[in-house]
């Protein structure tokens, strides 16, 4: 555990704890304690420490290569940073609120450890390009950990689907029974959604992975920096090409939150279906006990809390996207302190999404399917009415007439209290003489499904081909 930042102490005789002195001799009085608390971000942005140190080391090495600092200075900086890294890892680093943020905390500690070399680190750099670099580096690392979680989520769905290409269930529109589909087909719809999310994530990564460092405060710097070499050392794909944009752009964070919000909407829709499917009135599935909770008053209850929470947590992620959009919309170029407010929404978006994907993938793998309930549901809504119409069209009727004939058939079925598929042949023939014994091949849910062989349709052979495609695409490397 990292100790919490210490509260500002006005009587401190540590010069680094006095922000007035951290700025310059221009300030005639120390910052008020309230302002210190209000402006400080170290409580949350210390999470960027590893990125901050990596960025500083790459900057320092480049400064030495460009002879802006000496090899001796660089050696001091590397030694100091190694110690700081160790202190942070051991939870011994003393974060100071008076030093505002992660950047000033680390720099102050470096200077305390190695003296003047620490003070030279900030040559040709500003916290404006520094923080933009840190956030990008950090987010890139998080993206690289989220991508496999998205793949796991897809794999869980694909493997469940692989077992249910022949399991019929009602496909719904307007939440009314529409046509028979396989459970596999239904599950693979979510795989398509998460596959698009993965594409969006890869796309966000490309635009995140650009180096702002070298933009300095906003205008660039007069030191002979080699930005490209810093980008290469830090694994960036390139450098930001306009210094003003480099320090003020947070599009990458907004895009990331948009990706996350869309992904969470997909998770939420899936979660909603699991909740419905598990309710007694659907009874399509069971969720493993380890993902359910009981009630303190109703002994019979097993509640799908995890699915409900996943659905609920989509709200906060959508909110974070909104927050970042509003945060940016009124900002004139270039850096404004408003941007400090980008971190908590971004951090929480990453944490919420990662935790949600992890638990949902696990829960999906543990779903117990009840095929009889699914099949019974499909025989309760005249789900093969379209198939009967298509059958009549194949016998020569115009589609509109076939549609009308089937409407009469459904009406009869409702009157007799049976599903369309259960009407006797004579009744159907009474509606139209073209109906033959072969009508029952298309009136069963299985017949209906098998007929939808079109690419992307619910026929088992199509669905199994999709399972194979997804498996190939999702092979673990
Ligand atoms: N903590 C600040 C942030 O998160 C760092 C940059 C501050 N720069 C400045 N000029 N005040 O945005």
Coordinates of C-alpha atoms and ligand atoms in Angstrom, one line a residue:
X1 CA 0.0 0.0 0.0
X2 CA 1.2 3.4 -0.9
X3 CA 0.8 5.9 2.0
X4 CA -1.7 8.6 1.3
X5 CA -0.3 12.0 0.5
X6 CA 0.5 14.0 3.6
X7 CA -1.6 17.1 4.3
X8 CA 0.1 20.4 3.7
X9 CA 2.0 21.7 6.7
X10 CA 2.4 25.5 6.6
X11 CA 5.1 25.3 9.3
X12 CA 7.2 22.8 7.4
X13 CA 10.7 23.9 6.9
X14 CA 11.2 21.6 4.0
X15 CA 11.6 24.0 1.1
X16 CA 10.1 21.5 -1.3
X17 CA 6.9 21.5 0.7
X18 CA 6.5 25.2 0.1
X19 CA 4.8 25.6 -3.3
X20 CA 5.7 29.3 -3.5
X21 CA 9.3 28.2 -3.6
X22 CA 8.6 25.4 -6.0
X23 CA 7.4 28.0 -8.5
X24 CA 9.8 30.9 -8.3
X25 CA 10.8 34.0 -6.4
X26 CA 7.9 35.8 -8.0
X27 CA 5.6 34.6 -5.3
X28 CA 5.6 36.6 -2.2
X29 CA 3.5 34.3 0.0
X30 CA 2.9 30.5 0.2
X31 CA -0.2 29.0 -1.3
X32 CA -3.1 28.8 1.0
X33 CA -3.7 25.4 2.5
X34 CA -7.2 25.4 1.0
X35 CA -5.9 26.1 -2.5
X36 CA -3.2 23.4 -2.1
X37 CA -5.9 20.9 -1.3
X38 CA -8.2 22.1 -4.0
X39 CA -5.6 22.0 -6.8
X40 CA -3.7 18.9 -5.7
X41 CA -4.1 15.8 -7.9
X42 CA -1.4 13.5 -6.3
X43 CA -4.1 11.6 -4.5
X44 CA -5.1 10.1 -7.8
X45 CA -2.5 10.8 -10.4
X46 CA 0.2 9.0 -8.4
X47 CA -1.2 6.1 -10.4
X48 CA 0.8 7.5 -13.3
X49 CA 4.1 7.2 -11.5
X50 CA 5.5 4.4 -13.6
X51 CA 4.7 6.2 -16.8
X52 CA 6.1 9.4 -15.4
X53 CA 9.4 7.8 -14.6
X54 CA 9.6 6.0 -17.9
X55 CA 8.9 9.3 -19.7
X56 CA 11.5 11.2 -17.6
X57 CA 14.2 8.6 -18.2
X58 CA 13.6 8.6 -22.0
X59 CA 13.7 12.4 -21.9
X60 CA 16.9 12.5 -19.8
X61 CA 18.7 9.9 -22.1
X62 CA 17.8 12.0 -25.1
X63 CA 19.0 15.2 -23.4
X64 CA 22.3 13.4 -22.8
X65 CA 22.6 12.2 -26.4
X66 CA 22.0 15.8 -27.5
X67 CA 24.6 17.0 -25.1
X68 CA 22.0 19.2 -23.3
X69 CA 23.0 17.5 -20.0
X70 CA 26.1 15.5 -19.3
X71 CA 26.6 11.8 -19.0
X72 CA 27.2 12.3 -15.3
X73 CA 23.9 14.1 -14.9
X74 CA 22.2 11.2 -16.7
X75 CA 23.8 8.7 -14.5
X76 CA 22.6 10.6 -11.4
X77 CA 19.1 10.8 -12.8
X78 CA 19.0 7.1 -13.6
X79 CA 20.3 6.2 -10.2
X80 CA 17.8 8.5 -8.4
X81 CA 14.9 7.2 -10.5
X82 CA 15.8 3.6 -9.7
X83 CA 15.7 4.4 -6.0
X84 CA 12.4 6.2 -6.4
X85 CA 10.9 3.3 -8.3
X86 CA 12.0 1.0 -5.5
X87 CA 10.5 3.3 -2.9
X88 CA 7.2 3.4 -4.7
X89 CA 7.1 -0.3 -5.2
X90 CA 7.8 -0.8 -1.5
X91 CA 5.1 1.7 -0.5
X92 CA 7.8 3.8 1.2
X93 CA 7.5 6.8 -1.1
X94 CA 6.2 9.9 0.7
X95 CA 3.7 11.5 -1.5
X96 CA 3.2 15.1 -0.5
X97 CA 0.0 17.0 -1.1
X98 CA 2.0 20.2 -1.0
X99 CA 3.8 19.1 -4.1
X100 CA 0.5 19.0 -6.0
X101 CA 0.9 16.1 -8.4
X102 CA 2.8 13.0 -9.3
X103 CA 5.2 15.0 -11.5
X104 CA 6.4 17.5 -8.9
X105 CA 6.5 14.8 -6.2
X106 CA 8.9 12.6 -8.2
X107 CA 11.0 15.5 -9.4
X108 CA 11.4 16.9 -5.9
X109 CA 12.4 13.5 -4.6
X110 CA 14.9 13.1 -7.4
X111 CA 16.5 16.4 -6.6
X112 CA 16.6 15.5 -3.0
X113 CA 18.4 12.3 -3.9
X114 CA 20.8 13.5 -6.6
X115 CA 21.0 17.3 -6.4
X116 CA 21.5 19.5 -9.5
X117 CA 21.1 16.7 -12.0
X118 CA 17.5 16.4 -10.7
X119 CA 16.9 20.0 -11.4
X120 CA 18.2 19.6 -15.0
X121 CA 15.7 16.9 -15.8
X122 CA 13.0 19.5 -16.6
X123 CA 15.1 21.1 -19.3
X124 CA 13.1 21.5 -22.5
X125 CA 10.1 20.1 -20.9
X126 CA 6.9 21.3 -19.2
X127 CA 4.4 19.5 -17.0
X128 CA 2.0 20.2 -19.9
X129 CA 3.7 17.9 -22.3
X130 CA 4.8 15.7 -19.5
X131 CA 1.3 14.9 -18.2
X132 CA 0.0 14.4 -21.8
X133 CA 2.8 11.9 -22.3
X134 CA 2.2 10.1 -19.0
X135 CA -1.6 9.7 -19.6
X136 CA -0.9 8.3 -23.1
X137 CA 1.7 5.9 -21.9
X138 CA -0.4 4.7 -19.1
X139 CA -3.5 4.4 -21.2
X140 CA -1.6 2.4 -23.8
X141 CA -0.6 -0.1 -21.2
X142 CA -4.2 -0.4 -20.0
X143 CA -5.4 -0.9 -23.5
X144 CA -3.0 -3.7 -23.9
X145 CA -4.5 -5.4 -20.9
X146 CA -8.1 -4.8 -21.9
X147 CA -7.7 -6.3 -25.3
X148 CA -7.2 -9.9 -24.0
X149 CA -10.2 -9.4 -21.7
X150 CA -12.4 -8.5 -24.6
X151 CA -11.1 -11.6 -26.4
X152 CA -11.9 -13.7 -23.4
X153 CA -15.4 -12.4 -23.3
X154 CA -15.8 -13.3 -27.0
X155 CA -14.3 -16.7 -26.5
X156 CA -16.7 -17.5 -23.6
X157 CA -19.6 -16.6 -25.8
X158 CA -18.3 -18.6 -28.8
X159 CA -17.7 -21.7 -26.8
X160 CA -21.2 -21.6 -25.3
X161 CA -22.5 -21.0 -28.8
X162 CA -20.6 -24.0 -30.2
X163 CA -22.8 -26.3 -28.0
X164 CA -26.1 -24.7 -29.1
X165 CA -26.2 -24.4 -32.9
X166 CA -29.3 -26.8 -32.8
X167 CA -30.9 -25.4 -29.7
X168 CA -34.0 -23.5 -30.8
X169 CA -35.3 -20.5 -29.0
X170 CA -37.6 -17.7 -30.0
X171 CA -36.0 -14.8 -31.7
X172 CA -37.7 -11.6 -30.6
X173 CA -38.6 -8.3 -32.1
X174 CA -40.5 -5.8 -29.8
X175 CA -39.9 -8.6 -27.2
X176 CA -42.6 -10.5 -29.0
X177 CA -41.9 -14.0 -30.3
X178 CA -40.8 -13.4 -33.9
X179 CA -39.0 -16.4 -35.5
X180 CA -37.1 -19.4 -34.3
X181 CA -33.3 -18.9 -34.0
X182 CA -30.7 -21.0 -32.4
X183 CA -29.3 -19.9 -29.0
X184 CA -25.9 -20.1 -30.7
X185 CA -27.0 -17.5 -33.3
X186 CA -28.3 -15.2 -30.5
X187 CA -25.0 -15.5 -28.6
X188 CA -22.9 -14.9 -31.7
X189 CA -24.7 -11.6 -32.2
X190 CA -22.9 -10.4 -29.0
X191 CA -19.6 -11.7 -30.3
X192 CA -20.1 -9.5 -33.3
X193 CA -20.6 -6.5 -31.0
X194 CA -17.5 -7.3 -28.9
X195 CA -15.5 -7.9 -32.0
X196 CA -16.3 -4.4 -33.2
X197 CA -15.4 -3.1 -29.8
X198 CA -12.0 -4.8 -30.1
X199 CA -11.5 -3.1 -33.5
X200 CA -12.4 0.3 -31.9
X201 CA -10.0 -0.4 -29.1
X202 CA -7.2 -1.1 -31.6
X203 CA -8.1 2.1 -33.4
X204 CA -8.0 4.2 -30.2
X205 CA -4.6 2.7 -29.4
X206 CA -3.2 4.0 -32.7
X207 CA -4.2 7.6 -31.9
X208 CA -3.2 7.3 -28.3
X209 CA 0.3 6.1 -29.1
X210 CA 1.8 9.4 -30.2
X211 CA 4.4 11.3 -28.2
X212 CA 3.6 14.9 -27.0
X213 CA 6.9 15.4 -25.2
X214 CA 8.9 18.1 -26.9
X215 CA 6.0 20.4 -27.2
X216 CA 7.1 21.8 -23.8
X217 CA 4.6 24.3 -22.3
X218 CA 2.9 24.9 -25.7
X219 CA 5.2 26.3 -28.3
X220 CA 7.9 23.8 -28.6
X221 CA 11.4 24.4 -27.2
X222 CA 14.6 26.0 -28.3
X223 CA 16.7 23.1 -27.0
X224 CA 17.8 20.7 -29.8
X225 CA 15.6 17.9 -28.8
X226 CA 15.3 14.7 -30.8
X227 CA 11.7 13.9 -30.3
X228 CA 11.6 10.9 -32.6
X229 CA 14.2 9.0 -30.6
X230 CA 12.2 9.6 -27.4
X231 CA 9.2 8.2 -29.2
X232 CA 11.1 5.2 -30.3
X233 CA 12.4 4.5 -26.9
X234 CA 9.0 4.7 -25.4
X235 CA 7.4 2.6 -28.0
X236 CA 5.3 5.4 -29.5
X237 CA 4.3 5.1 -33.2
X238 CA 5.2 8.7 -33.8
X239 CA 5.3 12.2 -32.4
X240 CA 2.5 14.8 -32.2
X241 CA 3.1 17.2 -35.0
X242 CA 1.7 20.4 -33.5
X243 CA 3.0 21.5 -30.1
X244 CA -0.3 23.4 -29.3
X245 CA -2.3 20.3 -30.1
X246 CA 0.1 18.1 -28.3
X247 CA -0.4 19.7 -24.9
X248 CA -4.1 20.3 -25.2
X249 CA -5.4 17.2 -27.1
X250 CA -7.4 14.7 -25.0
X251 CA -9.3 13.2 -27.9
X252 CA -7.6 9.9 -27.3
X253 CA -9.1 9.8 -23.8
X254 CA -12.5 10.7 -25.0
X255 CA -12.3 8.1 -27.8
X256 CA -11.2 5.5 -25.2
X257 CA -14.2 6.4 -23.1
X258 CA -16.5 6.2 -26.1
X259 CA -15.1 2.8 -26.9
X260 CA -15.7 1.8 -23.2
X261 CA -19.2 3.3 -23.1
X262 CA -20.2 1.4 -26.3
X263 CA -18.6 -1.8 -24.9
X264 CA -20.5 -1.4 -21.6
X265 CA -23.7 -0.8 -23.5
X266 CA -23.1 -4.2 -25.2
X267 CA -22.4 -5.8 -21.8
X268 CA -25.5 -4.2 -20.4
X269 CA -27.7 -5.6 -23.1
X270 CA -26.3 -9.0 -22.6
X271 CA -26.7 -8.6 -18.8
X272 CA -30.3 -7.6 -19.3
X273 CA -31.0 -10.7 -21.3
X274 CA -29.4 -12.9 -18.7
X275 CA -31.6 -11.3 -16.0
X276 CA -34.7 -11.9 -18.1
X277 CA -33.7 -15.4 -19.1
X278 CA -33.1 -16.4 -15.5
X279 CA -36.4 -15.1 -14.3
X280 CA -39.1 -17.7 -13.6
X281 CA -41.3 -16.3 -16.4
X282 CA -38.6 -17.1 -19.0
X283 CA -36.7 -19.8 -17.3
X284 CA -34.3 -20.2 -20.3
X285 CA -31.1 -20.4 -18.3
X286 CA -29.6 -20.8 -14.8
X287 CA -26.7 -18.8 -13.6
X288 CA -24.2 -20.7 -11.4
X289 CA -24.8 -20.1 -7.6
X290 CA -21.4 -18.4 -7.3
X291 CA -22.7 -15.5 -9.3
X292 CA -26.0 -15.1 -7.5
X293 CA -27.0 -13.7 -4.2
X294 CA -29.8 -14.5 -1.8
X295 CA -32.4 -12.3 -0.1
X296 CA -32.3 -11.5 3.6
X297 CA -36.1 -11.9 3.8
X298 CA -37.2 -14.2 1.0
X299 CA -35.6 -17.6 1.5
X300 CA -36.5 -18.8 -2.0
X301 CA -34.7 -16.0 -3.9
X302 CA -31.6 -16.3 -6.1
X303 CA -30.8 -13.0 -7.6
X304 CA -28.6 -12.3 -10.6
X305 CA -26.9 -9.4 -8.9
X306 CA -23.7 -9.6 -11.0
X307 CA -25.6 -9.2 -14.2
X308 CA -27.7 -6.4 -12.7
X309 CA -24.5 -4.6 -11.5
X310 CA -22.9 -5.0 -14.9
X311 CA -25.9 -3.4 -16.4
X312 CA -25.8 -0.7 -13.7
X313 CA -22.1 0.0 -14.1
X314 CA -22.6 0.9 -17.7
X315 CA -24.3 4.1 -16.4
X316 CA -21.1 5.3 -14.8
X317 CA -18.9 4.6 -17.8
X318 CA -21.4 6.4 -20.1
X319 CA -21.3 9.2 -17.5
X320 CA -17.5 9.4 -17.7
X321 CA -17.6 9.8 -21.5
X322 CA -20.1 12.6 -21.0
X323 CA -17.8 14.2 -18.3
X324 CA -14.8 14.2 -20.7
X325 CA -16.7 15.7 -23.5
X326 CA -18.1 18.5 -21.4
X327 CA -14.6 19.0 -19.8
X328 CA -13.2 19.7 -23.2
X329 CA -15.9 21.6 -25.0
X330 CA -15.2 25.1 -23.6
X331 CA -11.4 25.0 -23.4
X332 CA -9.5 27.5 -25.4
X333 CA -6.1 26.3 -26.7
X334 CA -3.9 25.2 -25.1
X335 CA -3.4 23.5 -21.8
X336 CA -5.9 24.5 -19.0
X337 CA -6.0 23.1 -15.5
X338 CA -9.4 21.7 -16.3
X339 CA -7.5 18.8 -17.9
X340 CA -6.5 17.6 -14.5
X341 CA -10.1 16.5 -14.2
X342 CA -9.7 14.0 -17.0
X343 CA -7.9 11.4 -14.8
X344 CA -10.5 10.2 -12.4
X345 CA -13.1 9.5 -15.0
X346 CA -10.5 7.8 -17.2
X347 CA -9.1 5.7 -14.4
X348 CA -12.6 4.6 -13.3
X349 CA -13.6 3.8 -16.8
X350 CA -10.6 1.4 -17.2
X351 CA -11.2 -0.2 -13.8
X352 CA -14.9 -0.6 -14.3
X353 CA -14.6 -2.0 -17.7
X354 CA -11.8 -4.5 -16.8
X355 CA -13.7 -5.8 -13.8
X356 CA -16.9 -6.1 -15.7
X357 CA -15.4 -7.9 -18.7
X358 CA -13.6 -10.3 -16.4
X359 CA -16.7 -11.3 -14.3
X360 CA -19.1 -11.4 -17.3
X361 CA -16.8 -13.7 -19.3
X362 CA -16.6 -16.0 -16.3
X363 CA -20.3 -15.9 -15.7
X364 CA -21.1 -16.7 -19.3
X365 CA -18.9 -19.7 -19.2
X366 CA -21.0 -21.0 -16.2
X367 CA -24.4 -20.5 -17.8
X368 CA -26.7 -23.6 -17.6
X369 CA -29.0 -23.7 -20.6
X370 CA -32.5 -25.2 -20.4
X371 CA -33.2 -26.4 -24.0
X372 CA -36.7 -27.6 -23.2
X373 CA -37.8 -24.3 -21.9
X374 CA -36.3 -22.5 -24.9
X375 CA -38.1 -24.9 -27.2
X376 CA -41.4 -24.6 -25.4
X377 CA -41.1 -20.8 -25.6
X378 CA -40.7 -21.0 -29.4
X379 CA -43.9 -23.0 -29.7
X380 CA -46.0 -20.4 -27.9
X381 CA -45.9 -17.5 -30.3
X382 CA -46.7 -18.9 -33.8
X383 CA -43.0 -18.3 -34.6
X384 CA -43.2 -20.2 -37.9
X385 CA -45.9 -18.0 -39.4
X386 CA -43.4 -16.5 -41.8
X387 CA -42.4 -20.0 -42.8
X388 CA -45.9 -20.9 -43.7
X389 CA -46.2 -17.7 -45.8
X390 CA -42.9 -18.5 -47.6
X391 CA -44.2 -22.1 -48.1
X392 CA -47.4 -20.7 -49.9
X393 CA -45.3 -18.4 -52.0
X394 CA -43.2 -21.4 -53.1
X395 CA -46.6 -23.0 -54.1
X396 CA -47.3 -20.1 -56.3
X397 CA -49.2 -17.5 -54.2
X398 CA -48.2 -13.9 -54.3
X399 CA -46.6 -12.9 -50.9
X400 CA -49.3 -10.5 -49.9
X401 CA -52.0 -13.2 -50.4
X402 CA -49.9 -15.7 -48.5
X403 CA -49.5 -13.3 -45.7
X404 CA -53.2 -12.8 -45.5
X405 CA -53.9 -16.6 -45.6
X406 CA -51.4 -17.1 -42.7
X407 CA -53.0 -14.4 -40.7
X408 CA -56.3 -16.4 -40.9
X409 CA -54.4 -19.5 -39.9
X410 CA -52.9 -17.8 -36.8
X411 CA -56.4 -16.6 -35.9
X412 CA -57.7 -20.1 -36.0
X413 CA -54.8 -21.3 -33.9
X414 CA -55.4 -18.6 -31.3
X415 CA -59.1 -19.6 -31.2
X416 CA -58.2 -23.2 -30.8
X417 CA -55.6 -22.4 -28.2
X418 CA -52.7 -24.1 -30.0
X419 CA -49.6 -23.1 -31.8
X420 CA -49.8 -22.6 -35.6
X421 CA -47.6 -25.7 -36.1
X422 CA -50.2 -27.8 -34.2
X423 CA -53.1 -27.1 -36.5
X424 CA -54.4 -30.2 -38.3
X425 CA -53.6 -30.5 -42.0
X426 CA -57.3 -30.4 -42.9
X427 CA -57.6 -27.0 -41.3
X428 CA -54.7 -25.6 -43.2
X429 CA -55.9 -27.1 -46.4
X430 CA -59.3 -25.4 -45.7
X431 CA -57.5 -22.1 -45.8
X432 CA -55.7 -22.9 -49.1
X433 CA -55.8 -26.1 -51.2
X434 CA -52.1 -25.7 -52.1
X435 CA -51.1 -26.9 -48.6
X436 CA -49.7 -30.4 -48.5
X437 CA -48.3 -32.9 -46.0
X438 CA -44.8 -31.4 -46.5
X439 CA -46.0 -28.2 -44.8
X440 CA -45.0 -29.6 -41.4
X441 CA -41.3 -29.7 -42.4
X442 CA -41.4 -25.9 -42.4
X443 CA -43.8 -25.4 -39.5
X444 CA -41.4 -26.9 -37.0
X445 CA -38.8 -24.6 -35.4
X446 CA -36.1 -26.9 -36.6
X447 CA -37.4 -26.7 -40.2
X448 CA -37.7 -23.0 -40.0
X449 CA -34.1 -22.6 -38.7
X450 CA -32.7 -25.0 -41.3
X451 CA -34.3 -23.1 -44.1
X452 CA -32.4 -19.9 -43.2
X453 CA -29.2 -20.9 -44.9
X454 CA -28.4 -17.4 -46.2
X455 CA -25.0 -16.0 -45.2
X456 CA -25.4 -14.7 -41.6
X457 CA -28.7 -16.7 -41.1
X458 CA -29.6 -18.9 -38.3
X459 CA -29.3 -22.3 -40.1
X460 CA -27.0 -24.6 -38.0
X461 CA -24.5 -25.0 -40.8
X462 CA -24.2 -21.2 -41.1
X463 CA -23.9 -20.7 -37.4
X464 CA -21.3 -23.5 -37.1
X465 CA -19.3 -21.8 -39.9
X466 CA -19.4 -18.6 -37.8
X467 CA -18.2 -20.4 -34.7
X468 CA -15.3 -21.7 -36.7
X469 CA -14.5 -18.3 -38.1
X470 CA -14.5 -16.7 -34.6
X471 CA -12.4 -19.5 -33.2
X472 CA -9.8 -18.9 -35.9
X473 CA -9.9 -15.2 -35.3
X474 CA -9.6 -15.6 -31.5
X475 CA -6.8 -18.1 -31.3
X476 CA -4.6 -17.4 -28.3
X477 CA -1.1 -16.4 -29.3
Ligands
LIG1 N1 -1.5 17.8 -12.6 C1 -1.6 18.5 -13.9 C2 -2.6 17.8 -14.7 O1 -3.0 16.8 -14.4 C3 -0.3 18.5 -14.5 C4 -0.1 19.6 -15.5 C5 0.0 20.9 -14.8 N2 0.4 21.9 -15.7 C6 0.3 23.2 -15.3 N3 0.8 24.0 -16.1 N4 -0.3 23.5 -14.3 O2 -3.1 18.3 -15.7

